[in-house]
mmCIF file of C-alpha atoms and ligand atoms in Angstrom:
data_model
loop_
_atom_site.group_PDB
_atom_site.id
_atom_site.type_symbol
_atom_site.label_atom_id
_atom_site.label_comp_id
_atom_site.label_asym_id
_atom_site.label_seq_id
_atom_site.Cartn_x
_atom_site.Cartn_y
_atom_site.Cartn_z
ATOM 1 C CA MET V 258 114.258 26.573 6.737
ATOM 2 C CA GLY V 259 114.621 24.148 4.271
ATOM 3 C CA GLN V 260 114.358 21.269 6.732
ATOM 4 C CA ILE V 261 110.782 22.302 8.325
ATOM 5 C CA ILE V 262 109.837 22.066 4.600
ATOM 6 C CA MET V 263 111.017 18.695 4.216
ATOM 7 C CA ASN V 264 109.492 17.673 7.620
ATOM 8 C CA ASP V 265 105.908 19.407 5.940
ATOM 9 C CA ILE V 266 106.400 17.092 3.051
ATOM 10 C CA SER V 267 106.883 14.139 4.962
ATOM 11 C CA GLU V 268 103.834 14.531 7.035
ATOM 12 C CA VAL V 269 101.636 14.953 4.149
ATOM 13 C CA GLN V 270 103.016 11.928 2.666
ATOM 14 C CA LYS V 271 102.287 9.853 6.281
ATOM 15 C CA ILE V 272 98.631 11.122 5.629
ATOM 16 C CA ASN V 273 98.590 9.933 2.113
ATOM 17 C CA SER V 274 99.434 6.356 2.616
ATOM 18 C CA ARG V 275 96.105 5.828 4.580
ATOM 19 C CA ILE V 276 92.376 6.006 3.681
ATOM 20 C CA TRP V 277 90.973 9.740 3.272
ATOM 21 C CA THR V 278 88.024 10.620 5.368
ATOM 22 C CA VAL V 279 85.653 13.284 3.590
ATOM 23 C CA ALA V 280 86.390 15.334 6.989
ATOM 24 C CA GLU V 281 89.790 15.515 6.392
ATOM 25 C CA ILE V 282 89.601 16.112 2.559
ATOM 26 C CA GLU V 283 86.799 19.133 3.703
ATOM 27 C CA SER V 284 89.372 20.344 6.370
ATOM 28 C CA LEU V 285 91.936 20.908 3.222
ATOM 29 C CA PHE V 286 89.286 22.550 1.505
ATOM 30 C CA ALA V 287 88.758 25.017 4.613
ATOM 31 C CA LEU V 288 92.508 25.986 4.794
ATOM 32 C CA PRO V 289 93.773 29.601 4.200
ATOM 33 C CA PHE V 290 94.231 29.527 0.528
ATOM 34 C CA SER V 291 97.860 30.788 0.879
ATOM 35 C CA ASP V 292 98.241 27.539 3.044
ATOM 36 C CA LEU V 293 96.436 25.325 0.811
ATOM 37 C CA MET V 294 98.303 26.199 -2.177
ATOM 38 C CA PHE V 295 101.602 26.239 -0.225
ATOM 39 C CA GLN V 296 101.014 22.494 0.703
ATOM 40 C CA ALA V 297 99.827 21.361 -2.744
ATOM 41 C CA GLN V 298 102.842 22.572 -4.305
ATOM 42 C CA GLN V 299 105.003 21.040 -1.825
ATOM 43 C CA VAL V 300 103.396 17.891 -2.756
ATOM 44 C CA HIS V 301 103.465 18.698 -6.498
ATOM 45 C CA ARG V 302 107.084 19.135 -6.514
ATOM 46 C CA GLN V 303 107.881 16.390 -4.513
ATOM 47 C CA HIS V 304 106.219 13.908 -7.547
ATOM 48 C CA PHE V 305 106.660 16.070 -10.428
ATOM 49 C CA ASP V 306 108.657 18.950 -12.250
ATOM 50 C CA ALA V 307 106.169 21.782 -11.652
ATOM 51 C CA ASN V 308 107.055 23.275 -14.903
ATOM 52 C CA GLU V 309 105.578 20.498 -16.676
ATOM 53 C CA VAL V 310 102.167 19.807 -18.132
ATOM 54 C CA GLN V 311 101.113 16.688 -20.018
ATOM 55 C CA VAL V 312 98.896 17.235 -23.084
ATOM 56 C CA SER V 313 95.933 15.230 -24.461
ATOM 57 C CA THR V 314 93.740 15.973 -27.221
ATOM 58 C CA LEU V 315 89.838 14.452 -27.502
ATOM 59 C CA LEU V 316 87.950 13.358 -30.102
ATOM 60 C CA SER V 317 84.396 12.327 -30.404
ATOM 61 C CA ILE V 318 84.371 9.237 -32.087
ATOM 62 C CA LYS V 319 80.474 8.501 -31.888
ATOM 63 C CA THR V 320 78.609 11.532 -31.012
ATOM 64 C CA GLY V 321 74.931 11.931 -29.498
ATOM 65 C CA GLY V 322 72.136 9.953 -29.146
ATOM 66 C CA CYS V 323 73.216 8.315 -25.769
ATOM 67 C CA SER V 324 70.468 5.972 -23.697
ATOM 68 C CA GLU V 325 71.806 7.756 -20.338
ATOM 69 C CA ASP V 326 70.423 10.906 -19.000
ATOM 70 C CA CYS V 327 73.270 12.417 -17.025
ATOM 71 C CA GLY V 328 72.000 15.815 -16.413
ATOM 72 C CA TYR V 329 75.266 17.781 -18.093
ATOM 73 C CA CYS V 330 75.398 16.070 -20.730
ATOM 74 C CA SER V 331 75.065 17.347 -24.410
ATOM 75 C CA GLN V 332 74.866 14.091 -26.031
ATOM 76 C CA SER V 333 72.107 12.720 -23.972
ATOM 77 C CA ALA V 334 69.022 11.183 -26.169
ATOM 78 C CA HIS V 335 66.882 12.276 -22.938
ATOM 79 C CA HIS V 336 67.780 15.928 -23.685
ATOM 80 C CA GLU V 337 67.172 18.733 -26.670
ATOM 81 C CA THR V 338 70.411 19.741 -27.224
ATOM 82 C CA PRO V 339 72.321 21.420 -30.377
ATOM 83 C CA VAL V 340 74.281 18.303 -30.808
ATOM 84 C CA LYS V 341 73.646 16.379 -33.667
ATOM 85 C CA ARG V 342 73.745 12.687 -33.725
ATOM 86 C CA GLU V 343 76.968 11.227 -35.627
ATOM 87 C CA PRO V 344 77.667 7.420 -36.376
ATOM 88 C CA LEU V 345 81.165 5.704 -35.081
ATOM 89 C CA MET V 346 83.661 7.345 -37.182
ATOM 90 C CA ALA V 347 85.744 5.735 -39.647
ATOM 91 C CA LEU V 348 89.226 4.429 -39.133
ATOM 92 C CA ASP V 349 90.808 6.893 -41.493
ATOM 93 C CA GLU V 350 89.022 10.294 -40.240
ATOM 94 C CA VAL V 351 90.289 9.057 -36.759
ATOM 95 C CA LEU V 352 94.115 8.847 -37.985
ATOM 96 C CA VAL V 353 93.752 12.169 -39.455
ATOM 97 C CA ALA V 354 92.800 13.922 -36.347
ATOM 98 C CA ALA V 355 95.364 11.971 -34.386
ATOM 99 C CA THR V 356 98.156 13.015 -36.697
ATOM 100 C CA ARG V 357 97.041 16.460 -36.354
ATOM 101 C CA ALA V 358 96.925 16.345 -32.400
ATOM 102 C CA LYS V 359 100.557 14.722 -32.701
ATOM 103 C CA ALA V 360 101.736 17.524 -35.000
ATOM 104 C CA SER V 361 100.428 20.136 -32.829
ATOM 105 C CA GLY V 362 102.238 18.882 -29.764
ATOM 106 C CA ALA V 363 99.729 16.498 -28.050
ATOM 107 C CA THR V 364 101.368 13.300 -26.590
ATOM 108 C CA ARG V 365 97.794 11.402 -25.479
ATOM 109 C CA PHE V 366 94.902 10.535 -27.787
ATOM 110 C CA CYS V 367 91.411 10.284 -26.204
ATOM 111 C CA MET V 368 88.488 8.816 -28.009
ATOM 112 C CA GLY V 369 85.340 9.323 -26.701
ATOM 113 C CA ALA V 370 81.856 7.674 -27.530
ATOM 114 C CA ALA V 371 78.459 8.327 -26.289
ATOM 115 C CA TRP V 372 77.572 4.767 -25.376
ATOM 116 C CA ARG V 373 76.046 3.323 -22.558
ATOM 117 C CA GLY V 374 78.706 0.819 -22.967
ATOM 118 C CA PRO V 375 80.016 -0.414 -26.290
ATOM 119 C CA GLN V 376 78.102 -3.086 -28.156
ATOM 120 C CA GLN V 377 79.988 -6.088 -29.534
ATOM 121 C CA LYS V 378 79.773 -5.309 -33.157
ATOM 122 C CA ASP V 379 81.576 -1.854 -32.570
ATOM 123 C CA MET V 380 84.341 -3.111 -30.502
ATOM 124 C CA GLU V 381 86.528 -4.198 -33.453
ATOM 125 C CA THR V 382 86.269 -0.925 -34.915
ATOM 126 C CA VAL V 383 87.260 0.808 -31.881
ATOM 127 C CA LEU V 384 89.994 -1.810 -31.026
ATOM 128 C CA GLU V 385 91.501 -1.231 -34.928
ATOM 129 C CA MET V 386 91.477 2.606 -33.738
ATOM 130 C CA VAL V 387 93.576 1.863 -30.517
ATOM 131 C CA ARG V 388 95.829 0.014 -32.502
ATOM 132 C CA ALA V 389 96.589 2.586 -34.975
ATOM 133 C CA VAL V 390 96.633 5.744 -32.759
ATOM 134 C CA LYS V 391 99.342 3.678 -30.664
ATOM 135 C CA GLY V 392 100.965 2.992 -34.106
ATOM 136 C CA LEU V 393 101.599 6.724 -34.502
ATOM 137 C CA GLY V 394 103.593 7.035 -31.223
ATOM 138 C CA LEU V 395 100.817 8.429 -29.247
ATOM 139 C CA GLU V 396 99.463 7.444 -25.676
ATOM 140 C CA THR V 397 96.008 6.085 -26.411
ATOM 141 C CA CYS V 398 93.099 6.809 -23.867
ATOM 142 C CA VAL V 399 89.491 5.909 -24.625
ATOM 143 C CA THR V 400 85.896 6.795 -22.665
ATOM 144 C CA LEU V 401 83.007 4.235 -24.141
ATOM 145 C CA GLY V 402 81.015 3.959 -20.836
ATOM 146 C CA MET V 403 80.503 0.776 -19.008
ATOM 147 C CA LEU V 404 82.665 -2.239 -20.128
ATOM 148 C CA LYS V 405 82.273 -5.915 -19.459
ATOM 149 C CA ALA V 406 85.189 -7.943 -18.323
ATOM 150 C CA GLU V 407 85.995 -9.469 -21.765
ATOM 151 C CA GLN V 408 85.670 -5.900 -23.464
ATOM 152 C CA ALA V 409 88.257 -4.881 -20.861
ATOM 153 C CA GLU V 410 90.410 -7.579 -21.614
ATOM 154 C CA GLN V 411 90.280 -6.828 -25.706
ATOM 155 C CA LEU V 412 91.222 -3.343 -25.156
ATOM 156 C CA ARG V 413 94.443 -4.149 -23.037
ATOM 157 C CA GLU V 414 95.440 -6.598 -26.126
ATOM 158 C CA ALA V 415 95.075 -4.032 -28.416
ATOM 159 C CA GLY V 416 97.480 -1.934 -26.366
ATOM 160 C CA LEU V 417 95.289 0.518 -24.734
ATOM 161 C CA ASP V 418 96.916 2.664 -22.394
ATOM 162 C CA TYR V 419 94.250 4.429 -20.320
ATOM 163 C CA TYR V 420 90.372 4.104 -20.066
ATOM 164 C CA ASN V 421 88.482 7.300 -18.728
ATOM 165 C CA HIS V 422 85.331 6.534 -16.915
ATOM 166 C CA ASN V 423 84.826 9.213 -14.415
ATOM 167 C CA LEU V 424 83.028 9.076 -11.006
ATOM 168 C CA ASP V 425 81.650 12.685 -11.753
ATOM 169 C CA THR V 426 80.629 13.860 -8.037
ATOM 170 C CA ALA V 427 79.755 12.212 -4.861
ATOM 171 C CA PRO V 428 77.848 9.165 -4.320
ATOM 172 C CA GLU V 429 75.318 11.329 -2.274
ATOM 173 C CA PHE V 430 74.630 13.712 -5.341
ATOM 174 C CA TYR V 431 74.845 11.074 -8.067
ATOM 175 C CA GLY V 432 71.316 10.024 -8.167
ATOM 176 C CA GLN V 433 70.067 13.925 -8.500
ATOM 177 C CA VAL V 434 72.225 14.084 -11.642
ATOM 178 C CA ILE V 435 71.966 10.572 -13.461
ATOM 179 C CA THR V 436 69.383 7.821 -13.120
ATOM 180 C CA THR V 437 70.016 5.396 -15.697
ATOM 181 C CA HIS V 438 72.947 3.954 -14.062
ATOM 182 C CA THR V 439 74.577 3.981 -10.575
ATOM 183 C CA TYR V 440 77.795 4.751 -8.749
ATOM 184 C CA GLN V 441 78.318 0.961 -8.130
ATOM 185 C CA ASP V 442 78.289 0.605 -12.170
ATOM 186 C CA ARG V 443 81.217 3.009 -12.353
ATOM 187 C CA LEU V 444 82.949 1.517 -9.936
ATOM 188 C CA ASP V 445 82.563 -1.757 -11.139
ATOM 189 C CA THR V 446 83.835 -0.808 -14.282
ATOM 190 C CA LEU V 447 86.888 0.929 -12.772
ATOM 191 C CA GLY V 448 87.528 -2.375 -11.162
ATOM 192 C CA ARG V 449 87.371 -4.258 -14.333
ATOM 193 C CA VAL V 450 89.690 -2.147 -15.898
ATOM 194 C CA ARG V 451 92.365 -2.246 -13.246
ATOM 195 C CA LYS V 452 92.170 -5.867 -13.089
ATOM 196 C CA VAL V 453 93.415 -6.478 -16.766
ATOM 197 C CA GLY V 454 96.088 -3.810 -16.127
ATOM 198 C CA ILE V 455 94.906 -0.645 -17.907
ATOM 199 C CA LYS V 456 95.791 2.649 -16.375
ATOM 200 C CA VAL V 457 92.583 4.638 -14.689
ATOM 201 C CA CYS V 458 91.979 7.864 -15.697
ATOM 202 C CA SER V 459 88.864 8.877 -13.509
ATOM 203 C CA GLY V 460 87.598 12.455 -12.254
ATOM 204 C CA GLY V 461 84.361 14.523 -12.102
ATOM 205 C CA ILE V 462 82.890 17.654 -12.769
ATOM 206 C CA VAL V 463 82.447 20.474 -10.332
ATOM 207 C CA GLY V 464 79.585 23.429 -10.575
ATOM 208 C CA MET V 465 76.635 21.246 -10.599
ATOM 209 C CA GLY V 466 75.119 22.642 -7.848
ATOM 210 C CA GLU V 467 76.996 20.321 -5.301
ATOM 211 C CA SER V 468 78.261 21.029 -1.735
ATOM 212 C CA ARG V 469 81.718 21.676 -1.105
ATOM 213 C CA THR V 470 81.175 18.533 1.373
ATOM 214 C CA GLN V 471 80.051 16.403 -1.845
ATOM 215 C CA ARG V 472 83.137 18.045 -3.617
ATOM 216 C CA ALA V 473 85.342 16.436 -1.051
ATOM 217 C CA ALA V 474 83.329 13.350 -0.972
ATOM 218 C CA LEU V 475 84.181 12.866 -4.824
ATOM 219 C CA ILE V 476 88.084 13.537 -3.953
ATOM 220 C CA ALA V 477 87.499 10.979 -1.095
ATOM 221 C CA GLN V 478 86.398 8.440 -3.516
ATOM 222 C CA LEU V 479 88.918 9.112 -6.052
ATOM 223 C CA ALA V 480 91.761 9.268 -3.826
ATOM 224 C CA ASN V 481 90.499 5.780 -2.132
ATOM 225 C CA LEU V 482 90.224 3.915 -5.189
ATOM 226 C CA ASN V 483 93.477 1.936 -4.146
ATOM 227 C CA PRO V 484 95.834 2.981 -6.188
ATOM 228 C CA ALA V 485 94.239 6.431 -7.112
ATOM 229 C CA PRO V 486 93.796 6.903 -10.723
ATOM 230 C CA GLU V 487 96.688 7.671 -12.607
ATOM 231 C CA SER V 488 95.086 10.784 -14.552
ATOM 232 C CA VAL V 489 92.437 12.491 -12.561
ATOM 233 C CA PRO V 490 90.226 15.057 -14.667
ATOM 234 C CA ILE V 491 88.608 17.835 -13.013
ATOM 235 C CA ASN V 492 85.967 19.552 -15.308
ATOM 236 C CA MET V 493 83.881 22.524 -14.601
ATOM 237 C CA LEU V 494 80.509 21.929 -15.613
ATOM 238 C CA VAL V 495 80.013 23.225 -19.193
ATOM 239 C CA GLN V 496 76.381 24.378 -19.180
ATOM 240 C CA VAL V 497 74.812 23.331 -22.150
ATOM 241 C CA GLU V 498 71.495 24.348 -23.758
ATOM 242 C CA GLY V 499 68.716 22.028 -23.128
ATOM 243 C CA THR V 500 70.252 20.116 -20.536
ATOM 244 C CA PRO V 501 68.708 19.996 -17.050
ATOM 245 C CA LEU V 502 72.167 21.578 -15.299
ATOM 246 C CA ARG V 503 71.654 24.298 -17.827
ATOM 247 C CA GLY V 504 71.311 27.304 -15.152
ATOM 248 C CA ALA V 505 72.766 25.607 -12.104
ATOM 249 C CA GLU V 506 74.756 28.073 -10.101
ATOM 250 C CA ASN V 507 78.135 29.039 -11.210
ATOM 251 C CA LEU V 508 81.101 27.728 -9.072
ATOM 252 C CA ASP V 509 83.340 30.655 -7.953
ATOM 253 C CA HIS V 510 86.509 29.940 -9.734
ATOM 254 C CA ILE V 511 88.980 30.154 -6.205
ATOM 255 C CA GLU V 512 86.520 27.423 -5.242
ATOM 256 C CA PHE V 513 87.764 25.532 -8.283
ATOM 257 C CA VAL V 514 91.674 26.154 -7.877
ATOM 258 C CA ARG V 515 90.835 24.905 -4.125
ATOM 259 C CA THR V 516 89.339 21.645 -5.674
ATOM 260 C CA VAL V 517 92.540 21.150 -8.152
ATOM 261 C CA ALA V 518 94.819 21.809 -4.736
ATOM 262 C CA VAL V 519 92.649 19.487 -2.638
ATOM 263 C CA ALA V 520 92.974 16.831 -5.731
ATOM 264 C CA ARG V 521 96.642 17.217 -5.618
ATOM 265 C CA ILE V 522 97.179 16.805 -2.147
ATOM 266 C CA ALA V 523 94.875 13.633 -2.021
ATOM 267 C CA MET V 524 96.557 12.193 -5.378
ATOM 268 C CA PRO V 525 100.379 13.013 -5.059
ATOM 269 C CA GLN V 526 101.639 10.992 -7.683
ATOM 270 C CA SER V 527 98.536 11.209 -10.082
ATOM 271 C CA LEU V 528 98.221 13.702 -12.877
ATOM 272 C CA VAL V 529 95.661 16.257 -12.121
ATOM 273 C CA ARG V 530 94.132 17.375 -15.362
ATOM 274 C CA LEU V 531 92.521 20.993 -16.032
ATOM 275 C CA SER V 532 89.696 19.909 -18.059
ATOM 276 C CA ALA V 533 86.368 21.049 -19.495
ATOM 277 C CA GLY V 534 85.480 24.890 -18.662
ATOM 278 C CA ARG V 535 89.132 26.256 -19.688
ATOM 279 C CA GLY V 536 87.584 28.063 -22.225
ATOM 280 C CA GLU V 537 85.473 30.254 -19.574
ATOM 281 C CA MET V 538 88.886 30.928 -17.304
ATOM 282 C CA ALA V 539 90.974 33.739 -17.695
ATOM 283 C CA ASP V 540 94.743 32.989 -18.324
ATOM 284 C CA SER V 541 95.283 34.154 -14.492
ATOM 285 C CA VAL V 542 92.501 31.766 -12.869
ATOM 286 C CA GLN V 543 94.244 28.853 -15.665
ATOM 287 C CA ALA V 544 97.607 29.924 -13.736
ATOM 288 C CA LEU V 545 96.407 29.444 -10.408
ATOM 289 C CA CYS V 546 95.295 26.070 -11.387
ATOM 290 C CA PHE V 547 98.812 25.016 -12.324
ATOM 291 C CA LEU V 548 100.253 26.466 -9.276
ATOM 292 C CA ALA V 549 97.498 24.420 -7.544
ATOM 293 C CA GLY V 550 99.341 21.361 -8.980
ATOM 294 C CA ALA V 551 97.379 20.837 -11.905
ATOM 295 C CA ASN V 552 99.832 19.177 -14.406
ATOM 296 C CA SER V 553 98.132 18.137 -17.603
ATOM 297 C CA ILE V 554 95.199 19.752 -19.922
ATOM 298 C CA PHE V 555 92.554 19.019 -22.499
ATOM 299 C CA TYR V 556 94.587 20.526 -25.915
ATOM 300 C CA GLY V 557 92.701 21.068 -29.075
ATOM 301 C CA GLU V 558 89.868 23.593 -30.298
ATOM 302 C CA LYS V 559 87.185 21.142 -29.188
ATOM 303 C CA LEU V 560 86.579 18.624 -26.230
ATOM 304 C CA LEU V 561 84.135 16.123 -27.551
ATOM 305 C CA THR V 562 81.360 18.441 -28.406
ATOM 306 C CA ALA V 563 81.946 21.951 -26.262
ATOM 307 C CA ASP V 564 84.461 24.308 -27.412
ATOM 308 C CA ASN V 565 88.058 24.639 -25.673
ATOM 309 C CA PRO V 566 90.628 27.126 -26.356
ATOM 310 C CA ASP V 567 92.612 27.307 -29.287
ATOM 311 C CA THR V 568 96.031 25.644 -29.604
ATOM 312 C CA GLY V 569 97.660 29.265 -30.344
ATOM 313 C CA SER V 570 96.302 30.646 -27.163
ATOM 314 C CA ASP V 571 97.232 27.453 -25.142
ATOM 315 C CA GLN V 572 100.794 27.846 -26.601
ATOM 316 C CA ALA V 573 101.070 31.454 -25.451
ATOM 317 C CA LEU V 574 100.039 30.767 -22.089
ATOM 318 C CA PHE V 575 102.411 27.939 -21.632
ATOM 319 C CA VAL V 576 105.288 30.222 -22.753
ATOM 320 C CA LYS V 577 104.377 33.223 -20.464
ATOM 321 C CA LEU V 578 104.449 30.567 -17.801
ATOM 322 C CA GLY V 579 107.410 28.944 -18.794
ATOM 323 C CA ILE V 580 105.413 25.578 -19.097
ATOM 324 C CA ARG V 581 107.206 22.707 -21.009
ATOM 325 C CA VAL V 582 105.233 19.918 -22.200
ATOM 326 C CA MET V 583 105.559 16.824 -20.229
ATOM 327 C CA SER V 584 106.969 13.747 -22.706
ATOM 328 C CA ALA V 585 104.914 10.633 -22.679
HETATM 329 N N1 LIG A 70 79.516 7.954 -22.398
HETATM 330 C C1 LIG A 70 80.989 7.723 -21.710
HETATM 331 C C2 LIG A 70 80.768 7.998 -20.207
HETATM 332 O O1 LIG A 70 79.821 8.668 -19.765
HETATM 333 O O2 LIG A 70 81.573 7.550 -19.281
HETATM 334 C C3 LIG A 70 82.127 8.754 -22.083
HETATM 335 C C4 LIG A 70 81.594 9.802 -22.543
HETATM 336 S S1 LIG A 70 81.516 11.078 -21.255
HETATM 337 C C5 LIG A 70 80.818 12.489 -22.314
HETATM 338 C C6 LIG A 70 82.773 11.498 -20.631
HETATM 339 C C7 LIG A 70 82.641 12.433 -19.647
HETATM 340 O O3 LIG A 70 82.780 13.888 -19.822
HETATM 341 C C8 LIG A 70 81.953 12.634 -18.541
HETATM 342 O O4 LIG A 70 81.818 11.226 -17.635
HETATM 343 C C9 LIG A 70 81.577 13.786 -17.653
HETATM 344 O O5 LIG A 70 82.634 13.731 -16.740
HETATM 345 C C10 LIG A 70 82.641 14.827 -18.575
HETATM 346 N N2 LIG A 70 81.466 15.858 -19.325
HETATM 347 C C11 LIG A 70 80.244 15.539 -20.231
HETATM 348 N N3 LIG A 70 79.838 16.257 -20.216
HETATM 349 C C12 LIG A 70 80.076 17.475 -19.907
HETATM 350 C C13 LIG A 70 79.888 18.937 -19.442
HETATM 351 N N4 LIG A 70 78.770 19.510 -20.171
HETATM 352 N N5 LIG A 70 80.567 19.599 -18.615
HETATM 353 C C14 LIG A 70 81.706 18.872 -18.072
HETATM 354 N N6 LIG A 70 82.082 17.748 -18.347
HETATM 355 C C15 LIG A 70 81.538 16.780 -19.299
HETATM 356 C C1 LIG A 71 86.668 14.274 -19.000
HETATM 357 O O1 LIG A 71 86.801 13.967 -18.000
HETATM 358 N N1 LIG A 71 86.166 15.010 -19.853
HETATM 359 C C2 LIG A 71 86.356 14.936 -21.188
HETATM 360 C C3 LIG A 71 86.894 13.543 -21.449
HETATM 361 N N2 LIG A 71 86.981 13.138 -19.860
HETATM 362 C C4 LIG A 71 86.387 12.482 -22.092
HETATM 363 C C5 LIG A 71 84.919 15.350 -21.702
HETATM 364 C C6 LIG A 71 84.596 16.796 -21.206
HETATM 365 C C7 LIG A 71 83.365 16.548 -21.896
HETATM 366 C C8 LIG A 71 82.861 18.199 -22.070
HETATM 367 C C9 LIG A 71 81.523 18.525 -22.634
HETATM 368 C C10 LIG A 71 81.501 18.276 -24.567
HETATM 369 O O2 LIG A 71 82.524 18.514 -25.167
HETATM 370 O O3 LIG A 71 80.515 17.857 -24.600
HETATM 371 FE FE1 LIG A 72 76.184 9.119 -22.285
HETATM 372 FE FE2 LIG A 72 78.508 9.683 -21.198
HETATM 373 FE FE3 LIG A 72 76.722 11.786 -21.968
HETATM 374 FE FE4 LIG A 72 76.167 9.935 -20.048
HETATM 375 S S1 LIG A 72 77.856 11.324 -19.889
HETATM 376 S S2 LIG A 72 74.838 10.628 -21.284
HETATM 377 S S3 LIG A 72 76.821 8.005 -20.574
HETATM 378 S S4 LIG A 72 77.702 10.088 -23.282
#
């Protein structure tokens, strides 16, 4: 019996060593739920301790007033939302938040800015933040929008570990969500990040009204980046008042779990992060996501502008499930 399972795993591995077609990913989506979960767990256990979850905390270092028109985003200047604009934070405020995140158990600190891309005048402040947060013994991640080659180089020199830049959805659906930049712009920034040797964090959002084929196409894009991103955040749309995507049809949670499982199978060595939207998920749904191979979360009361479960309830969930925090 054990032998058969090993053979199954090596079959999965063979598939992963070649380019994924959208049709192959769709056929994973179409599997009976138990078969999909079984396959995802086999892949997960081959590469990771299935009882360990990586824990990242987010901080919005520059909030609102963004020039881009992303249809889901509370921070776009194109939409009237409850989010207030705030200027780039001062270094000491960031350090207070990072110190608190470390004390409550996070190992990675991710700083997000509502920019199309950073202006050179802000880069020095962000670089100082990266150096200082790294100095606390945390892994560092920033998400600043589109980068120029020299900005990627500056971030690498500052010691940045990860750059987050999501592909967000399928190329075919992108234009219905965002018109102020293109899919190719996003791919170009990811290429610049890779080129300087910074690890890539890239994922997307589901529940925006995309089809299953488009969810499959997003996963195919990410898995075929070659190498796949080291971290893959899977966000469930947080519907924000005043954004064009407010009112999109809710995605069934079982379909969300399927998306996580498919991401795990297509990207066996990546951290797959159960990201935005956990606040609306019962513990049982989150447990299914961990069973499907999710092994990272955003931890802390806020995402960037939206609420996230409080740290106490996440700690209680980890105890209930026997989950340990993955060391950095
Ligand atoms: N401005 C930068 C950018 O767009 O890359 C960095 C910040 S942006 C808020 C980071 C990511 O957060 C987006 O790419 C998107 O995937 C996610 N995000 C933003 N608003 C969201 C929402 N309402 N629900 C789910 N995910 C969201
Ligand atoms: C990611 O994929 N999700 C995070 C992080 N990367 C930057 C952001 C989620 C934002 C959720 C909505 C908000 O807080 O405004
Ligand atoms: Fe700006 Fe990023 Fe929000 Fe798009 S997702 S509006 S680029 S902050």
